[in-house]
PDB file of C-alpha atoms in Angstrom:
ATOM      1  CA  MET C   1     -70.595 -99.572 -37.522  1.00 88.00           C
ATOM      2  CA  ALA C   2     -73.407 -97.701 -35.377  1.00 96.00           C
ATOM      3  CA  ALA C   3     -73.466 -94.039 -36.710  1.00 98.00           C
ATOM      4  CA  THR C   4     -76.000 -91.094 -36.187  1.00 98.00           C
ATOM      5  CA  ILE C   5     -76.057 -87.866 -38.149  1.00 98.00           C
ATOM      6  CA  TYR C   6     -77.738 -84.823 -36.828  1.00 98.00           C
ATOM      7  CA  HIS C   7     -79.176 -83.768 -40.109  1.00 98.00           C
ATOM      8  CA  ASN C   8     -80.989 -80.932 -41.892  1.00 97.00           C
ATOM      9  CA  PRO C   9     -82.247 -82.150 -45.300  1.00 97.00           C
ATOM     10  CA  LYS C  10     -82.174 -78.592 -46.510  1.00 96.00           C
ATOM     11  CA  CYS C  11     -78.521 -78.205 -46.028  1.00 96.00           C
ATOM     12  CA  SER C  12     -76.458 -79.190 -48.768  1.00 96.00           C
ATOM     13  CA  THR C  13     -73.342 -80.111 -46.537  1.00 97.00           C
ATOM     14  CA  SER C  14     -75.738 -82.405 -44.385  1.00 97.00           C
ATOM     15  CA  ARG C  15     -77.077 -83.928 -47.749  1.00 98.00           C
ATOM     16  CA  LYS C  16     -73.411 -84.433 -49.035  1.00 98.00           C
ATOM     17  CA  THR C  17     -72.307 -85.919 -45.642  1.00 98.00           C
ATOM     18  CA  LEU C  18     -75.254 -88.289 -45.400  1.00 98.00           C
ATOM     19  CA  GLN C  19     -74.364 -89.497 -49.189  1.00 98.00           C
ATOM     20  CA  ARG C  20     -70.720 -89.868 -48.401  1.00 98.00           C
ATOM     21  CA  MET C  21     -71.768 -92.184 -45.310  1.00 98.00           C
ATOM     22  CA  ARG C  22     -73.788 -94.153 -47.484  1.00 98.00           C
ATOM     23  CA  ASP C  23     -71.158 -94.503 -50.230  1.00 97.00           C
ATOM     24  CA  ALA C  24     -69.056 -95.841 -47.509  1.00 97.00           C
ATOM     25  CA  GLY C  25     -71.550 -98.387 -46.677  1.00 97.00           C
ATOM     26  CA  VAL C  26     -72.692 -96.835 -43.558  1.00 97.00           C
ATOM     27  CA  GLU C  27     -76.446 -96.419 -43.120  1.00 97.00           C
ATOM     28  CA  PRO C  28     -76.817 -94.147 -40.170  1.00 98.00           C
ATOM     29  CA  THR C  29     -79.688 -93.272 -37.794  1.00 98.00           C
ATOM     30  CA  ILE C  30     -80.961 -89.751 -39.026  1.00 98.00           C
ATOM     31  CA  VAL C  31     -81.982 -87.454 -36.384  1.00 98.00           C
ATOM     32  CA  LYS C  32     -83.703 -84.239 -37.789  1.00 98.00           C
ATOM     33  CA  TYR C  33     -82.422 -82.143 -35.149  1.00 97.00           C
ATOM     34  CA  LEU C  34     -84.719 -79.142 -35.954  1.00 97.00           C
ATOM     35  CA  GLU C  35     -87.575 -81.456 -35.294  1.00 96.00           C
ATOM     36  CA  THR C  36     -85.764 -83.542 -32.342  1.00 96.00           C
ATOM     37  CA  PRO C  37     -83.167 -81.563 -31.002  1.00 96.00           C
ATOM     38  CA  PRO C  38     -80.223 -82.727 -28.959  1.00 96.00           C
ATOM     39  CA  SER C  39     -80.602 -82.026 -25.123  1.00 96.00           C
ATOM     40  CA  ARG C  40     -78.035 -79.144 -23.963  1.00 97.00           C
ATOM     41  CA  VAL C  41     -76.000 -82.062 -22.063  1.00 97.00           C
ATOM     42  CA  ALA C  42     -75.970 -84.198 -25.312  1.00 97.00           C
ATOM     43  CA  LEU C  43     -75.105 -81.069 -27.172  1.00 97.00           C
ATOM     44  CA  GLU C  44     -72.383 -80.255 -24.934  1.00 98.00           C
ATOM     45  CA  LYS C  45     -70.931 -83.682 -25.128  1.00 98.00           C
ATOM     46  CA  MET C  46     -70.933 -83.752 -28.850  1.00 98.00           C
ATOM     47  CA  ILE C  47     -69.187 -80.528 -28.980  1.00 98.00           C
ATOM     48  CA  SER C  48     -66.711 -81.529 -26.423  1.00 98.00           C
ATOM     49  CA  ASP C  49     -66.098 -84.966 -28.149  1.00 98.00           C
ATOM     50  CA  ALA C  50     -65.545 -83.231 -31.352  1.00 98.00           C
ATOM     51  CA  GLY C  51     -62.858 -81.512 -29.821  1.00 97.00           C
ATOM     52  CA  LEU C  52     -64.567 -78.080 -30.443  1.00 98.00           C
ATOM     53  CA  GLU C  53     -65.006 -74.886 -28.432  1.00 98.00           C
ATOM     54  CA  VAL C  54     -68.745 -73.822 -28.182  1.00 98.00           C
ATOM     55  CA  ARG C  55     -68.503 -71.030 -30.293  1.00 97.00           C
ATOM     56  CA  GLN C  56     -67.159 -73.322 -33.237  1.00 97.00           C
ATOM     57  CA  ALA C  57     -70.637 -75.057 -33.081  1.00 98.00           C
ATOM     58  CA  VAL C  58     -72.812 -72.061 -33.315  1.00 98.00           C
ATOM     59  CA  ARG C  59     -74.135 -70.647 -36.610  1.00 97.00           C
ATOM     60  CA  LYS C  60     -73.087 -67.128 -36.560  1.00 96.00           C
ATOM     61  CA  ARG C  61     -74.772 -66.281 -39.632  1.00 95.00           C
ATOM     62  CA  GLU C  62     -78.127 -67.200 -38.527  1.00 96.00           C
ATOM     63  CA  ALA C  63     -80.361 -64.054 -38.105  1.00 97.00           C
ATOM     64  CA  LEU C  64     -81.478 -65.509 -34.450  1.00 97.00           C
ATOM     65  CA  TYR C  65     -77.890 -65.478 -33.522  1.00 98.00           C
ATOM     66  CA  LYS C  66     -77.653 -61.410 -34.028  1.00 96.00           C
ATOM     67  CA  GLU C  67     -81.320 -61.305 -32.735  1.00 97.00           C
ATOM     68  CA  LEU C  68     -80.387 -62.803 -29.341  1.00 97.00           C
ATOM     69  CA  ASP C  69     -76.974 -60.719 -29.450  1.00 97.00           C
ATOM     70  CA  LEU C  70     -75.012 -64.014 -28.755  1.00 98.00           C
ATOM     71  CA  THR C  71     -71.779 -61.944 -29.968  1.00 97.00           C
ATOM     72  CA  ASP C  72     -70.465 -61.900 -26.328  1.00 97.00           C
ATOM     73  CA  ALA C  73     -72.164 -64.654 -24.825  1.00 98.00           C
ATOM     74  CA  THR C  74     -70.664 -67.146 -22.586  1.00 98.00           C
ATOM     75  CA  ASP C  75     -70.254 -70.893 -23.472  1.00 98.00           C
ATOM     76  CA  ASP C  76     -73.183 -71.625 -20.990  1.00 97.00           C
ATOM     77  CA  GLN C  77     -75.286 -68.968 -22.619  1.00 98.00           C
ATOM     78  CA  LEU C  78     -74.698 -70.111 -26.176  1.00 98.00           C
ATOM     79  CA  LEU C  79     -75.274 -73.916 -24.874  1.00 98.00           C
ATOM     80  CA  ASP C  80     -78.685 -72.584 -23.664  1.00 98.00           C
ATOM     81  CA  ALA C  81     -79.659 -70.767 -26.817  1.00 98.00           C
ATOM     82  CA  MET C  82     -78.711 -73.691 -29.093  1.00 98.00           C
ATOM     83  CA  ALA C  83     -80.667 -76.173 -26.813  1.00 97.00           C
ATOM     84  CA  THR C  84     -83.620 -73.890 -26.966  1.00 97.00           C
ATOM     85  CA  ASN C  85     -83.351 -72.688 -30.810  1.00 98.00           C
ATOM     86  CA  PRO C  86     -81.652 -75.866 -32.701  1.00 98.00           C
ATOM     87  CA  ILE C  87     -81.674 -73.693 -35.939  1.00 97.00           C
ATOM     88  CA  LEU C  88     -78.423 -72.064 -34.179  1.00 98.00           C
ATOM     89  CA  ILE C  89     -76.502 -75.499 -34.081  1.00 98.00           C
ATOM     90  CA  GLU C  90     -74.012 -76.049 -36.701  1.00 97.00           C
ATOM     91  CA  ARG C  91     -74.597 -78.953 -38.840  1.00 96.00           C
ATOM     92  CA  PRO C  92     -73.950 -81.627 -39.441  1.00 97.00           C
ATOM     93  CA  PHE C  93     -72.755 -83.569 -36.501  1.00 98.00           C
ATOM     94  CA  VAL C  94     -71.908 -87.239 -37.104  1.00 98.00           C
ATOM     95  CA  VAL C  95     -71.517 -89.420 -34.148  1.00 98.00           C
ATOM     96  CA  THR C  96     -69.941 -93.097 -34.657  1.00 98.00           C
ATOM     97  CA  ASP C  97     -68.010 -95.666 -32.364  1.00 95.00           C
ATOM     98  CA  LYS C  98     -64.688 -94.058 -33.727  1.00 97.00           C
ATOM     99  CA  GLY C  99     -65.874 -90.371 -32.540  1.00 97.00           C
ATOM    100  CA  THR C 100     -67.706 -87.131 -33.197  1.00 98.00           C
ATOM    101  CA  ARG C 101     -67.107 -84.727 -35.783  1.00 98.00           C
ATOM    102  CA  LEU C 102     -68.797 -81.623 -37.055  1.00 98.00           C
ATOM    103  CA  THR C 103     -68.393 -82.538 -40.678  1.00 97.00           C
ATOM    104  CA  ARG C 104     -67.228 -79.310 -42.348  1.00 94.00           C
ATOM    105  CA  PRO C 105     -65.628 -80.078 -44.418  1.00 95.00           C
ATOM    106  CA  VAL C 106     -67.650 -83.073 -45.670  1.00 97.00           C
ATOM    107  CA  GLU C 107     -64.511 -85.106 -45.940  1.00 97.00           C
ATOM    108  CA  SER C 108     -63.885 -84.782 -42.298  1.00 97.00           C
ATOM    109  CA  VAL C 109     -66.426 -87.607 -41.721  1.00 98.00           C
ATOM    110  CA  ASP C 110     -63.946 -90.235 -43.183  1.00 97.00           C
ATOM    111  CA  GLU C 111     -61.883 -89.761 -39.963  1.00 97.00           C
ATOM    112  CA  ILE C 112     -64.643 -91.505 -38.207  1.00 98.00           C
ATOM    113  CA  LEU C 113     -66.096 -94.110 -40.531  1.00 96.00           C
TER     114      LEU C 113
END
């Protein structure tokens, strides 16, 4: 199975998701999205494919969210901010042949493995 995880090794949820995938016998392509962020178009597709609203995919507790005053931002403004500042992207996103999920909770990755 082809699988990709948009991973932040400092995030416990991201590490747990990666381990859960490996425990299921799936060795994903690991994209450290803070170093290699998805394009705005790819980000928008992942969010849509996961069945989320843009606002559900942004890290609202991140200090930069407040600094950029994104509380009342439009979807386009949020996508631009996330594409420019990948620290604002909620994590981890997992993409497989069976679908895309923002794996919060971690167990939601099981739906696409």
